[in-house]
XYZ file of C-alpha atoms in Angstrom:
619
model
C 58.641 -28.551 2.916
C 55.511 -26.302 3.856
C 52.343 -26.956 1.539
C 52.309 -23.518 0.516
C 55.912 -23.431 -1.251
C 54.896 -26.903 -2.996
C 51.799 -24.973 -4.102
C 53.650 -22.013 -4.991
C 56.333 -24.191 -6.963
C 54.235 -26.070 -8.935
C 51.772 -22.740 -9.910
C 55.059 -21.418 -11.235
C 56.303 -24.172 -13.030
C 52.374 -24.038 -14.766
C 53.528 -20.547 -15.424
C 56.712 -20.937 -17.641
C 54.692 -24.141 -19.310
C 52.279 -21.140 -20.118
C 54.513 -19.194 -21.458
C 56.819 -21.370 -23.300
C 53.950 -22.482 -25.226
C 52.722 -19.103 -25.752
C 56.194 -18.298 -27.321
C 56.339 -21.348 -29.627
C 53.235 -20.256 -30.795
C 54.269 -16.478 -31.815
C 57.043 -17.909 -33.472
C 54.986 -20.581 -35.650
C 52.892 -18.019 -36.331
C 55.634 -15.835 -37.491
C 57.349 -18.113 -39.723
C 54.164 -18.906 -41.799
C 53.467 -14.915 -42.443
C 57.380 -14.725 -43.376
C 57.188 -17.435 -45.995
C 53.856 -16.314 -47.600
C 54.896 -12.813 -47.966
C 58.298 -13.556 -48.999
C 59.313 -10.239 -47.412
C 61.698 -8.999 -44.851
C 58.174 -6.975 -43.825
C 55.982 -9.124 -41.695
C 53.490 -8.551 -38.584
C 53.453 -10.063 -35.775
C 50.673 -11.297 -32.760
C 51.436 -12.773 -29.464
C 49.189 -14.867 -26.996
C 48.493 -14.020 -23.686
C 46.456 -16.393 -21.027
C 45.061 -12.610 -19.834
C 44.394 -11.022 -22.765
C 42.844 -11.424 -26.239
C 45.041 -12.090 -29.693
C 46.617 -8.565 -30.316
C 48.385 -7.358 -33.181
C 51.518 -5.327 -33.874
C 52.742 -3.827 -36.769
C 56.309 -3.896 -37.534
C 58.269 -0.943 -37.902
C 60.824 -1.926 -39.766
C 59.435 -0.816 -43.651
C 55.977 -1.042 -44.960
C 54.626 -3.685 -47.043
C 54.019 -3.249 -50.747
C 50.153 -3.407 -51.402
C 51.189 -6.448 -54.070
C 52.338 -8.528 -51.158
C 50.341 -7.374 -48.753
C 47.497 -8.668 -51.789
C 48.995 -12.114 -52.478
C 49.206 -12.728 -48.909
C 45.525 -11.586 -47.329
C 43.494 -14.633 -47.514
C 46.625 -16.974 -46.122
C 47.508 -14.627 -43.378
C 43.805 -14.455 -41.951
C 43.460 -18.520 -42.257
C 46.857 -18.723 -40.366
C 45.925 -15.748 -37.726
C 42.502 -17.263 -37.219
C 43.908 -20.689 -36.503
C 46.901 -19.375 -34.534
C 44.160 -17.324 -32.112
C 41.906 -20.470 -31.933
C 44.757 -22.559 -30.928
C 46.056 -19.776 -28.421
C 42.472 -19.964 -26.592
C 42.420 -23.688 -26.466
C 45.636 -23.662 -24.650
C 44.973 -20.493 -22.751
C 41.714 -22.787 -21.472
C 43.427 -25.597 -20.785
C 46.171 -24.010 -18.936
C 43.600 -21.892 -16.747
C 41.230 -25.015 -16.192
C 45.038 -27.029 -15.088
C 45.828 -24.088 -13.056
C 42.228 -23.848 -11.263
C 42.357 -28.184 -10.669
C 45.547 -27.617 -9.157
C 44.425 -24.544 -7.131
C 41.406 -26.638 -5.684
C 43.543 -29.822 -5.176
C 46.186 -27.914 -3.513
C 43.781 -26.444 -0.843
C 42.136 -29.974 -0.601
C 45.510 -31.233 0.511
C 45.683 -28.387 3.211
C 42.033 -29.497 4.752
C 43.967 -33.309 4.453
C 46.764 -32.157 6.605
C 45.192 -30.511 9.269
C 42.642 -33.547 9.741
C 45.871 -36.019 9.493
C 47.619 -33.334 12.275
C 44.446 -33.548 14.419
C 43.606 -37.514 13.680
C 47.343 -37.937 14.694
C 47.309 -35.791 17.835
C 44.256 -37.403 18.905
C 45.523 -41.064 18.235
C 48.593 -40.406 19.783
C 47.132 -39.321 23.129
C 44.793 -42.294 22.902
C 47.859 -44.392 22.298
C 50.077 -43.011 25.142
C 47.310 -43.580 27.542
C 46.719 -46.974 26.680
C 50.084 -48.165 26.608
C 50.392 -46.066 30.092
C 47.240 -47.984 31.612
C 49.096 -51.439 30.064
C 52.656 -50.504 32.128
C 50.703 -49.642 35.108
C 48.349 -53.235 35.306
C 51.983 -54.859 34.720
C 53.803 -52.964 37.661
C 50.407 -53.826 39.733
C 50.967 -57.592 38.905
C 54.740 -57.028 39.893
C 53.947 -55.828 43.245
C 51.076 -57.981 43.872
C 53.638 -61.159 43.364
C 56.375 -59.374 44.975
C 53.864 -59.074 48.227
C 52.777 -62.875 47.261
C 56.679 -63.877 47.502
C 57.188 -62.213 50.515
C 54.574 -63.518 52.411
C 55.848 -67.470 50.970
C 59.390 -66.612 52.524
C 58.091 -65.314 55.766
C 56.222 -68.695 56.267
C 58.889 -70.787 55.459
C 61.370 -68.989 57.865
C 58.348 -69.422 60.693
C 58.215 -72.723 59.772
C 62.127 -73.105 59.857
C 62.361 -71.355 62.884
C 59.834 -73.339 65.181
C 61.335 -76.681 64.174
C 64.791 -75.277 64.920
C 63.228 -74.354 68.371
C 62.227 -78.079 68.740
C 65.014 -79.551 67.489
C 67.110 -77.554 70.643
C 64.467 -77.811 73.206
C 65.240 -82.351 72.195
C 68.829 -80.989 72.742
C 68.377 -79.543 75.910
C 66.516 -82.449 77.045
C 69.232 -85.114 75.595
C 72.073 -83.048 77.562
C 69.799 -82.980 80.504
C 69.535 -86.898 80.840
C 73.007 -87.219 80.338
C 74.409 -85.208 82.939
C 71.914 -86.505 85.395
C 72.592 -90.624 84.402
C 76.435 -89.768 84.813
C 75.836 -88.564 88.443
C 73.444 -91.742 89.332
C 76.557 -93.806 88.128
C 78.863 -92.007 89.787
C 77.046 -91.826 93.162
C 79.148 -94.236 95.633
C 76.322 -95.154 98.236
C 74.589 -98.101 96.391
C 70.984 -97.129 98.536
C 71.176 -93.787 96.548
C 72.001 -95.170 93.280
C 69.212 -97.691 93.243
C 66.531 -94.801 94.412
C 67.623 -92.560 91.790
C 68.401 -95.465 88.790
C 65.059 -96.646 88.470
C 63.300 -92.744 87.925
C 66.103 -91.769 85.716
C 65.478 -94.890 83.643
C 62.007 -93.917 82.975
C 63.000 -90.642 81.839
C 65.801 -92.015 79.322
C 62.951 -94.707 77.881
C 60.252 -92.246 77.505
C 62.763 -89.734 75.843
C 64.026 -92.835 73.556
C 60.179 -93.261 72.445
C 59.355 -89.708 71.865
C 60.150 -89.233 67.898
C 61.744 -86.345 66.612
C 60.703 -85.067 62.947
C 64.481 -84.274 61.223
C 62.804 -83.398 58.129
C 62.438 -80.156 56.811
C 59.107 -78.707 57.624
C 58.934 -76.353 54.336
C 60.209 -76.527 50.768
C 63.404 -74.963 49.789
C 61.029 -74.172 46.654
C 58.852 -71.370 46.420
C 55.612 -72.251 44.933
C 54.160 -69.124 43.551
C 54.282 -69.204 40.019
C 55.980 -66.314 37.428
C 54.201 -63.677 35.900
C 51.240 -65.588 33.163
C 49.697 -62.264 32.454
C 47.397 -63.492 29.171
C 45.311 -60.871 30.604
C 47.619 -58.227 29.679
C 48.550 -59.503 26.339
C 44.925 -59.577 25.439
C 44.908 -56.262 26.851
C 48.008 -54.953 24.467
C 45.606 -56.612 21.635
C 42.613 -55.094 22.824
C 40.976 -51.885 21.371
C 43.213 -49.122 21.898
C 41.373 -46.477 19.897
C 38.865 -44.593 21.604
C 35.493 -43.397 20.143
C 34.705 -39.972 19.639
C 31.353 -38.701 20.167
C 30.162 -36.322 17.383
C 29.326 -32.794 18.503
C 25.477 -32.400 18.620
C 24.067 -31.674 15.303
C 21.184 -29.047 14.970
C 17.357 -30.180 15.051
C 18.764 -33.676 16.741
C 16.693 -34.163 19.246
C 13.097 -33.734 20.969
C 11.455 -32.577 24.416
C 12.189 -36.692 25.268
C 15.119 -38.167 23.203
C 18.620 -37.283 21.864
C 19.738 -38.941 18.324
C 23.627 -39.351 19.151
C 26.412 -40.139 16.661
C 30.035 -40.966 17.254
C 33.473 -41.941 14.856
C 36.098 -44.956 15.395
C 39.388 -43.946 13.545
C 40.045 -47.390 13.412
C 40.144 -51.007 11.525
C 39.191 -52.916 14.596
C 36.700 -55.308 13.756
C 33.637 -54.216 17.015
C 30.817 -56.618 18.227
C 29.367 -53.746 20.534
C 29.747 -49.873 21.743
C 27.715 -49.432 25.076
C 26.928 -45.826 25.438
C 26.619 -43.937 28.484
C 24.791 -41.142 29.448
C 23.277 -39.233 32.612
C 21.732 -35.840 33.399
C 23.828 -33.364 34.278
C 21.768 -31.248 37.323
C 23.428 -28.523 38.741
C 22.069 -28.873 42.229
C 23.702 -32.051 42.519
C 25.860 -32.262 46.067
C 29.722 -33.071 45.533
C 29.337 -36.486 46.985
C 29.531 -39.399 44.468
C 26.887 -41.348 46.423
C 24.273 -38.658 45.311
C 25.466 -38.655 41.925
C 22.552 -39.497 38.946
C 21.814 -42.595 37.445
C 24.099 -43.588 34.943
C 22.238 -45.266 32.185
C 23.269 -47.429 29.301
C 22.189 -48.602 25.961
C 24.010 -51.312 23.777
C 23.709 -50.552 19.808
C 25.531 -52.317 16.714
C 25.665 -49.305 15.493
C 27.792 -45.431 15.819
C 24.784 -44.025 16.315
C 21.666 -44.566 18.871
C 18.551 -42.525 19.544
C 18.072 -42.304 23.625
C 14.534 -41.845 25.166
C 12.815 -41.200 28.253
C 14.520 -37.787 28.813
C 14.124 -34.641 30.551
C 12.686 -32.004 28.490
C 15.234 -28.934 27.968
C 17.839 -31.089 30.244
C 21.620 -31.224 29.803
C 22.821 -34.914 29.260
C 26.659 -36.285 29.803
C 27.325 -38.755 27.297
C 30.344 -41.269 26.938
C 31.105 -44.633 24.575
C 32.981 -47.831 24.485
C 33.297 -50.296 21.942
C 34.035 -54.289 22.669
C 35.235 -57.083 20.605
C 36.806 -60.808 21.176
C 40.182 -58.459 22.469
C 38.291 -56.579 25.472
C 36.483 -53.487 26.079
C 38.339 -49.840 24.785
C 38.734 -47.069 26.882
C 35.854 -44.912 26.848
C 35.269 -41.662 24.804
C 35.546 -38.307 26.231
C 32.309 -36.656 28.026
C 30.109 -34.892 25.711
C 27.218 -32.675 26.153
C 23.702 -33.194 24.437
C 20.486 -31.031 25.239
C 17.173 -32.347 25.182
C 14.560 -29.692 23.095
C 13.445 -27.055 25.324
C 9.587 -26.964 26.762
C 6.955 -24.511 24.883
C 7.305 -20.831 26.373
C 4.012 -19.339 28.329
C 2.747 -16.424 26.635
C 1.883 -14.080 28.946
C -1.364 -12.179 27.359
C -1.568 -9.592 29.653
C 1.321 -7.974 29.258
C 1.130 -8.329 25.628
C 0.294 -4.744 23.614
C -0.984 -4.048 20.039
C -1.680 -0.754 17.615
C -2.424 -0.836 13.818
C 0.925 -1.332 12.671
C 2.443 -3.592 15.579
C 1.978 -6.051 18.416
C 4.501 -6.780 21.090
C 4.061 -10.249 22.499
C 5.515 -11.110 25.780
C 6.214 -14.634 27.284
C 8.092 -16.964 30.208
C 10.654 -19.347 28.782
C 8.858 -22.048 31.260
C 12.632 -23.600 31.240
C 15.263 -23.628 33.776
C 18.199 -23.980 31.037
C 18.130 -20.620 29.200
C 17.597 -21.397 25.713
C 19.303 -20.296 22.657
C 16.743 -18.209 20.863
C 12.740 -17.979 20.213
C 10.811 -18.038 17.180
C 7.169 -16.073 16.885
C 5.028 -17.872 14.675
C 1.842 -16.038 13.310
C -1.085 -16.005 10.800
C -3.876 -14.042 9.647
C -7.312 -15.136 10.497
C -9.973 -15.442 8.109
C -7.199 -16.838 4.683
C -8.827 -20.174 4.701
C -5.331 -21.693 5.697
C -5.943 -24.475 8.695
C -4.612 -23.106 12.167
C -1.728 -25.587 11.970
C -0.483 -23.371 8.770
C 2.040 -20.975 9.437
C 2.442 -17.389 7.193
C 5.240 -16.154 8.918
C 7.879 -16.458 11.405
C 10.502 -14.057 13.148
C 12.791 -16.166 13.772
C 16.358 -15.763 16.303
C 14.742 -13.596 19.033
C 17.180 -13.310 22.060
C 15.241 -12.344 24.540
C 11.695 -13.162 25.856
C 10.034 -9.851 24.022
C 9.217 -9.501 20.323
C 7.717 -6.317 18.410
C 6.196 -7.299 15.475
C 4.927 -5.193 12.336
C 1.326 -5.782 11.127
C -1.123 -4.597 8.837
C -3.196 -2.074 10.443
C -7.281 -4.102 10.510
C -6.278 -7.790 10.687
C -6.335 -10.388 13.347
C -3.704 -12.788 13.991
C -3.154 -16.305 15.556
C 0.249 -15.999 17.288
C 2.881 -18.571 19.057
C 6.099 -19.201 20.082
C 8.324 -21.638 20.214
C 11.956 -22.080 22.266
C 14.904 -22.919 20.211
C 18.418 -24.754 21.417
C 20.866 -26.424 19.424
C 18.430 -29.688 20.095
C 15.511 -27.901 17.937
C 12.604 -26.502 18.088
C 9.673 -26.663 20.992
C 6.675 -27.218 20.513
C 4.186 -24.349 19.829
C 3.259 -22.406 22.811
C -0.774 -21.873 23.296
C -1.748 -19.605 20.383
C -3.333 -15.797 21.182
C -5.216 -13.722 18.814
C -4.214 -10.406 18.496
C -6.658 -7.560 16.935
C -4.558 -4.373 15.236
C -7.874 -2.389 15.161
C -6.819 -0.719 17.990
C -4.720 0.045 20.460
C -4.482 -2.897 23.285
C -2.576 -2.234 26.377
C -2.685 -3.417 29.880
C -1.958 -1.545 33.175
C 1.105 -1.722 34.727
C 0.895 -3.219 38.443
C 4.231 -2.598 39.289
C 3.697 1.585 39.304
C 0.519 1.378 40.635
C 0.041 3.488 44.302
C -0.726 1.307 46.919
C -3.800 2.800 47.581
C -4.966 1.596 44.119
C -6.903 -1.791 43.690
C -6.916 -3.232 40.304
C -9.735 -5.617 39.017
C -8.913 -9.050 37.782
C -9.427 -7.876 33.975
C -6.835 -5.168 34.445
C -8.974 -2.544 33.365
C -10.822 -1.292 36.388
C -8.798 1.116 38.775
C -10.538 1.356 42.473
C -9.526 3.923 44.997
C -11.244 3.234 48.470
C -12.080 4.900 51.512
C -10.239 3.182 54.032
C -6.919 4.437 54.917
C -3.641 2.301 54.802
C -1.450 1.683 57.598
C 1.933 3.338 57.331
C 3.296 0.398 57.150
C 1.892 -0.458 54.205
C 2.588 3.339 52.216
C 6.620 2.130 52.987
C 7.631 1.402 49.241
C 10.139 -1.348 48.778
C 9.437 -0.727 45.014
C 10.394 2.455 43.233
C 8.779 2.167 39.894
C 4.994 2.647 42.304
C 3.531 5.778 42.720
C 3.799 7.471 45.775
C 2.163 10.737 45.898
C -0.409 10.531 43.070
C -2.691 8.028 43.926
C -2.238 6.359 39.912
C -0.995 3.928 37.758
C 0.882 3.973 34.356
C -0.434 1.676 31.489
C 2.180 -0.915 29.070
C 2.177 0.894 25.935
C 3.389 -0.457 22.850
C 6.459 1.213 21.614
C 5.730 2.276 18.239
C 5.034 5.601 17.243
C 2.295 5.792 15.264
C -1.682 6.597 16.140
C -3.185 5.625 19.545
C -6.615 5.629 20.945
C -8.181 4.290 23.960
C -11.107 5.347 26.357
C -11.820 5.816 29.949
C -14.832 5.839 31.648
C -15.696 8.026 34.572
C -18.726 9.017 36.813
C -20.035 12.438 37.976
C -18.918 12.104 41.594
C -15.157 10.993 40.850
C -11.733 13.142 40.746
C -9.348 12.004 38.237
C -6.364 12.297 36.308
C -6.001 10.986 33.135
C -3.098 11.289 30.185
C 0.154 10.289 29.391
C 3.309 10.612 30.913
C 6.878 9.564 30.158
C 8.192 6.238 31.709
C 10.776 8.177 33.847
C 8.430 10.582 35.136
C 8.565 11.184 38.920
C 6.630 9.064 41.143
C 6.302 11.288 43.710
C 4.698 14.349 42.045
C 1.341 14.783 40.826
C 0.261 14.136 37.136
C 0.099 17.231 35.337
C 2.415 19.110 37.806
C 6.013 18.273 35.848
C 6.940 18.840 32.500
C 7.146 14.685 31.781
C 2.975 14.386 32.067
C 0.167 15.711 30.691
C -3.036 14.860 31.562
C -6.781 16.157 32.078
C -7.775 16.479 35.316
C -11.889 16.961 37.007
C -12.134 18.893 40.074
C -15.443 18.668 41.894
C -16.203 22.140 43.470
C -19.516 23.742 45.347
C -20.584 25.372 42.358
C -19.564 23.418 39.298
C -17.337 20.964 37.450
C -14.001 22.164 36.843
C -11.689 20.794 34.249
C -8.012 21.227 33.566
C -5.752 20.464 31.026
C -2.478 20.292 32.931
C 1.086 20.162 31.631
C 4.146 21.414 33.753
C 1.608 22.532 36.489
C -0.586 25.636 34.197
C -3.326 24.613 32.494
C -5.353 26.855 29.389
C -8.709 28.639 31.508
C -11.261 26.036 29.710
C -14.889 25.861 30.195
C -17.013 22.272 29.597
C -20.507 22.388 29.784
C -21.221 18.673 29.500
C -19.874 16.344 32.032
C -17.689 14.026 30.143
C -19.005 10.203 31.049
C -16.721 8.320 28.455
C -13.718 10.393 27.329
C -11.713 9.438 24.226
C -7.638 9.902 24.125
C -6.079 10.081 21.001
C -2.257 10.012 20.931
C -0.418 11.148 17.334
C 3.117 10.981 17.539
C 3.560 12.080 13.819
C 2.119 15.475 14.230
C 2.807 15.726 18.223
C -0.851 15.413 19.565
C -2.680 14.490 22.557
C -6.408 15.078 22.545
C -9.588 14.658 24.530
C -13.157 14.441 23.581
C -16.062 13.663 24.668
C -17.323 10.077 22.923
C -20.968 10.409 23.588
C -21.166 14.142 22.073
C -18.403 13.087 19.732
C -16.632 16.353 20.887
C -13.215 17.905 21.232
C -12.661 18.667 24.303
C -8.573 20.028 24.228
C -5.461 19.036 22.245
C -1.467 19.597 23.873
C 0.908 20.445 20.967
C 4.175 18.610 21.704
C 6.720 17.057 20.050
C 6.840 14.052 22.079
C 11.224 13.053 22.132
C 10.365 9.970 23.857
C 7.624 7.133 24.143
C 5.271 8.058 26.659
C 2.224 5.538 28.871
C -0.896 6.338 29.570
C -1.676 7.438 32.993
C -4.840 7.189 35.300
C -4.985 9.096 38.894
C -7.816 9.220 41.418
C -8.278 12.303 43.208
C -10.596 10.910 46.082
C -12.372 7.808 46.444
C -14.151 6.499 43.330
C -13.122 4.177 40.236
C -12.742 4.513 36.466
C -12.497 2.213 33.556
C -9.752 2.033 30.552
C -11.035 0.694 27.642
C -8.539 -0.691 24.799
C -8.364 -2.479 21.647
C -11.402 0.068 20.444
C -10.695 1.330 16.103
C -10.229 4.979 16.646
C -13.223 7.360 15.174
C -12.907 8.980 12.086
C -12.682 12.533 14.325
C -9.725 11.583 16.521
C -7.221 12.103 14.004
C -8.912 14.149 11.750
């Protein structure tokens, strides 16, 4: 019968006890109302396990006001104790119904465990008794060979003394045949030649001895099947361990806590537990296989050292008693905790209100997930104390929201179903400005950037044309510039570049998907500021889509200031020193955009990040 119509059944036969009682009650309750009113007139109440006491009235008359007098006080005594019996059974039923509910899907877990316990067990069992017929058939055959090879020396044996026993025969007949011709022979000179010779013969014949007894047994001495080795295997352990599935935060960089079940009442001295690393590099050929190591516990469980860090392990049991050894458990796969991730700091960006932090997984297993660690500077707390964590980050990137004026102490750590790493180096990120680095990978190959990442260099010397083929289509190959990293949050930005007299540039922003081979300022996906030196003067343009606004600057610029406002769809320029605005493009900005830094001719400039914006940049 399925579990589900035994369920079922019994909820209903709960059901009519419900109801049956509910009934008995209505009519107890009726009764007592009839016989204090003394009246064909009467009300009556039901009880429902659902609902509250409710009252009817009858229609069948309406009650004189004497009765209805005499019997007030009785009828609310009897009602109240009628509707405080009717909730007492109403809990007891539901509390019944609710054990029975919960026992009933307890029984379900039971018989999927007892279908999976048996299933498991069974298999175990077949293949034992499987691995007991074959040993037996391989003992058949090995004393059917042993047999075979006692009969074929017997009939050897047989055989060569039946060879000897007619080569006697031939020499009997032999002796015979010639002593009747010497006796025969009629010239007595001949006879007593040949007598004497022949003689001989017959007297060394008569000494030789002839062995007439068998040379082998009729018996065959190998003995029947004593196979005490297979009994104690029938006797043995025939239930195989099962390795528990590897439980979260259960191991480190170096060891693996394992756990594993016996379904059985054997009584076991031993399990020996197996394990080796699983590399995936590792040839097809047996002989170049890894070390198999082994551990011997009392226990189901054993913690394993002296691993690889972030290393896939192949793990297998046996247990032993007095019987023999059982057969061992499935293969099972731990992982070792993975090794700290490298945060890579220059490629890591921060504004005000965010920081994006950037790092290698250092691991050759991928890993599961990442969790950022940070903490505010300057709380008191001890640098071991964490605030926060974003925790479950897929992917080696993580943009984080911050209060705009803080510093922060940040980390990661790798994550796998082993646990945790251990905490990466920490970095200190500043949100009083924007921080960004440049971007190497668009850079022109004309371009030379310093080892801080800030310095752009443009030199005189001209490249061979071997060297201007681009393998890499994110560089630059017109515009001799380079696009900076950007956080992408859009907010307030502000950085500054520094420039000399005698140097052509380009500086701006300009989408990520803006061409690389046209010049900043000459598409609609840049805008920038460009200097231009001429015979007379300075000349400065503000370029977007290739027109620029006729401007006029009267001070060489030496450190310019860029303020980016997504919000209200800004880009300006001023001069720092003169704190002066210099020009401002009004777009609406539909996509992040990077900063961008050209060189017209030979010269360098200088980006300078992580500065607090100036109270006139966004006013």
């Amino acid at each position: 019968m399925d579990l589900h119509d035994i369920r079922g059944g019994r909820l209903d036969v709960i059901t009519e006890e419900a109801e049956e009682l509910s009934r008995e009650s209505t009519n107890m309750a009726d009764g007592g109302l009839r016989a204090a009113r003394g009246v064909s007139t009467f009300q009556r109440f039901s009880v429902d396990t659902d609902e509250s006491l409710c009252f009817e009235p009858c229609e069948d008359g309406l009650p004189s006001p004497i009765g209805a007098e005499r019997g007030l006080h009785g009828d609310v005594f009897e009602v109240a104790e009628a509707e405080s019996d009717g909730v007492t059974i109403r809990k007891q039923l539901q509390g019944k119904v609710t054990e029975m509910e919960n026992f009933a899907s307890h029984l379900e877990e039971i018989f999927l465990t007892v279908e999976e316990n048996f299933g498991r067990q069974e298999q175990h069992l077949e293949q034992h008794y499987n691995d007991v017929l074959q040993t037996l058939s391989q003992r058949c055959d090995d004393r059917a060979a042993g047999l075979e090879e006692e009969k074929k020396g017997k009939l050897e044996a047989l055989y060569k003394q039946l060879l000897a026993c007619g080569q006697a025969m031939d020499v009997s007949k032999e002796l015979i045949e010639t002593a009747q011709e010497v006796y025969r022979c009629p010239d007595e000179r001949l006879f007593l030649k040949a007598v004497m010779p022949t003689m001989r013969r017959i007297e060394e014949f008569a000494e030789e001895q002839v062995d007439l007894t068998l040379a082998t047994s009729l018996e065959f001495n190998t003995p029947l099947a004593n196979l005490p080795d297979v009994k104690t295997m029938m006797d043995s352990i025939n239930i195989v361990p099962v390795i528990n599935p590897q439980t979260p935060n259960s191991a480190t960089q170096t060891s693996l806590r394992v756990c594993w079940s016996l379904f059985s009442d054997d009584t076991v001295e031993y399990y020996e537990l197996y394990y080796r690393p699983v590399l995936e590099d590792t040839p097809a050929d047996s002989t170049c296989a890894p070390h198999v190591s082994k551990v011997r516990v009392k226990e189901t469980h054993c913690m394993v050292t002296d691993l690889l860090p972030n290393a896939q392990y192949e793990l297998w049991v046996t247990a032993t008693n007095t019987t023999g050894i059982s057969p061992a458990s499935e293969k099972t796969l731990y992982v070792t905790v993975p090794s700290p991730p490298v945060i890579k700091q220059r490629e890591c960006a921060s504004c005000p209100e965010a920081a994006l932090i950037r790092w290698e997984s250092g691991n050759t297993d991928p890993v599961d997930s990442y969790t950022v660690e940070l903490r505010e500077t300057g709380t008191g707390a001890p640098e071991s104390a964490i605030a926060e964590s974003v925790v479950a980050v897929p992917t080696c990137q993580c943009l984080i929201q911050l209060q705009a004026g803080r510093r922060y102490l940040i980390c990661v750590r790798a994550v796998n179903i082993g646990g945790p790493s251990s905490r990466s180096e920490v970095i200190s990120v500043s949100t009083t400005g924007t921080l960004f680095s440049l971007l190497e990978d668009t850079a022109h190959p004309c371009l030379c950037i310093s080892e801080d990442g800030f310095t752009i260099f443009y030199g005189e010397e001209e490249l061979p044309i071997s060297a201007m083929a681009l393998e890499d289509n994110n560089a630059f190959t017109r515009c001799v510039a380079v696009l900076g990293g950007l956080i992408p949050v859009r907010g307030r930005h502000y950085w500054e570049v520094e420039v000399d007299d005698g140097t052509e540039f380009r500086i701006g922003v300009a989408s990520e998907d803006t061409e690389r081979n046209s010049y900043l300022g000459a598409n609609n996906t840049s805008w920038c500021m460009r200097h231009i030196l001429t015979p007379a003067r300075h000349k400065y343009e503000f370029l977007h889509n290739g027109w620029s606004p006729d401007l006029r600057i009267t001070v060489n610029p030496v450190r310019i200031g860029v303020a980016l406002d997504y919000e209200r769809g800004t880009l300006s320029f001023f001069n720092v020193a003169l704190e002066q605005h210099l020009h401002t493009f009004q777009c609406h900005f539909q996509n992040h955009v990077q900063p961008c830094f050209g060189l017209d001719n030979p010269g360098a400039l200088t980006v300078h990040t992580g500065i607090e914006a100036p109270k006139y940049a966004f006013a």
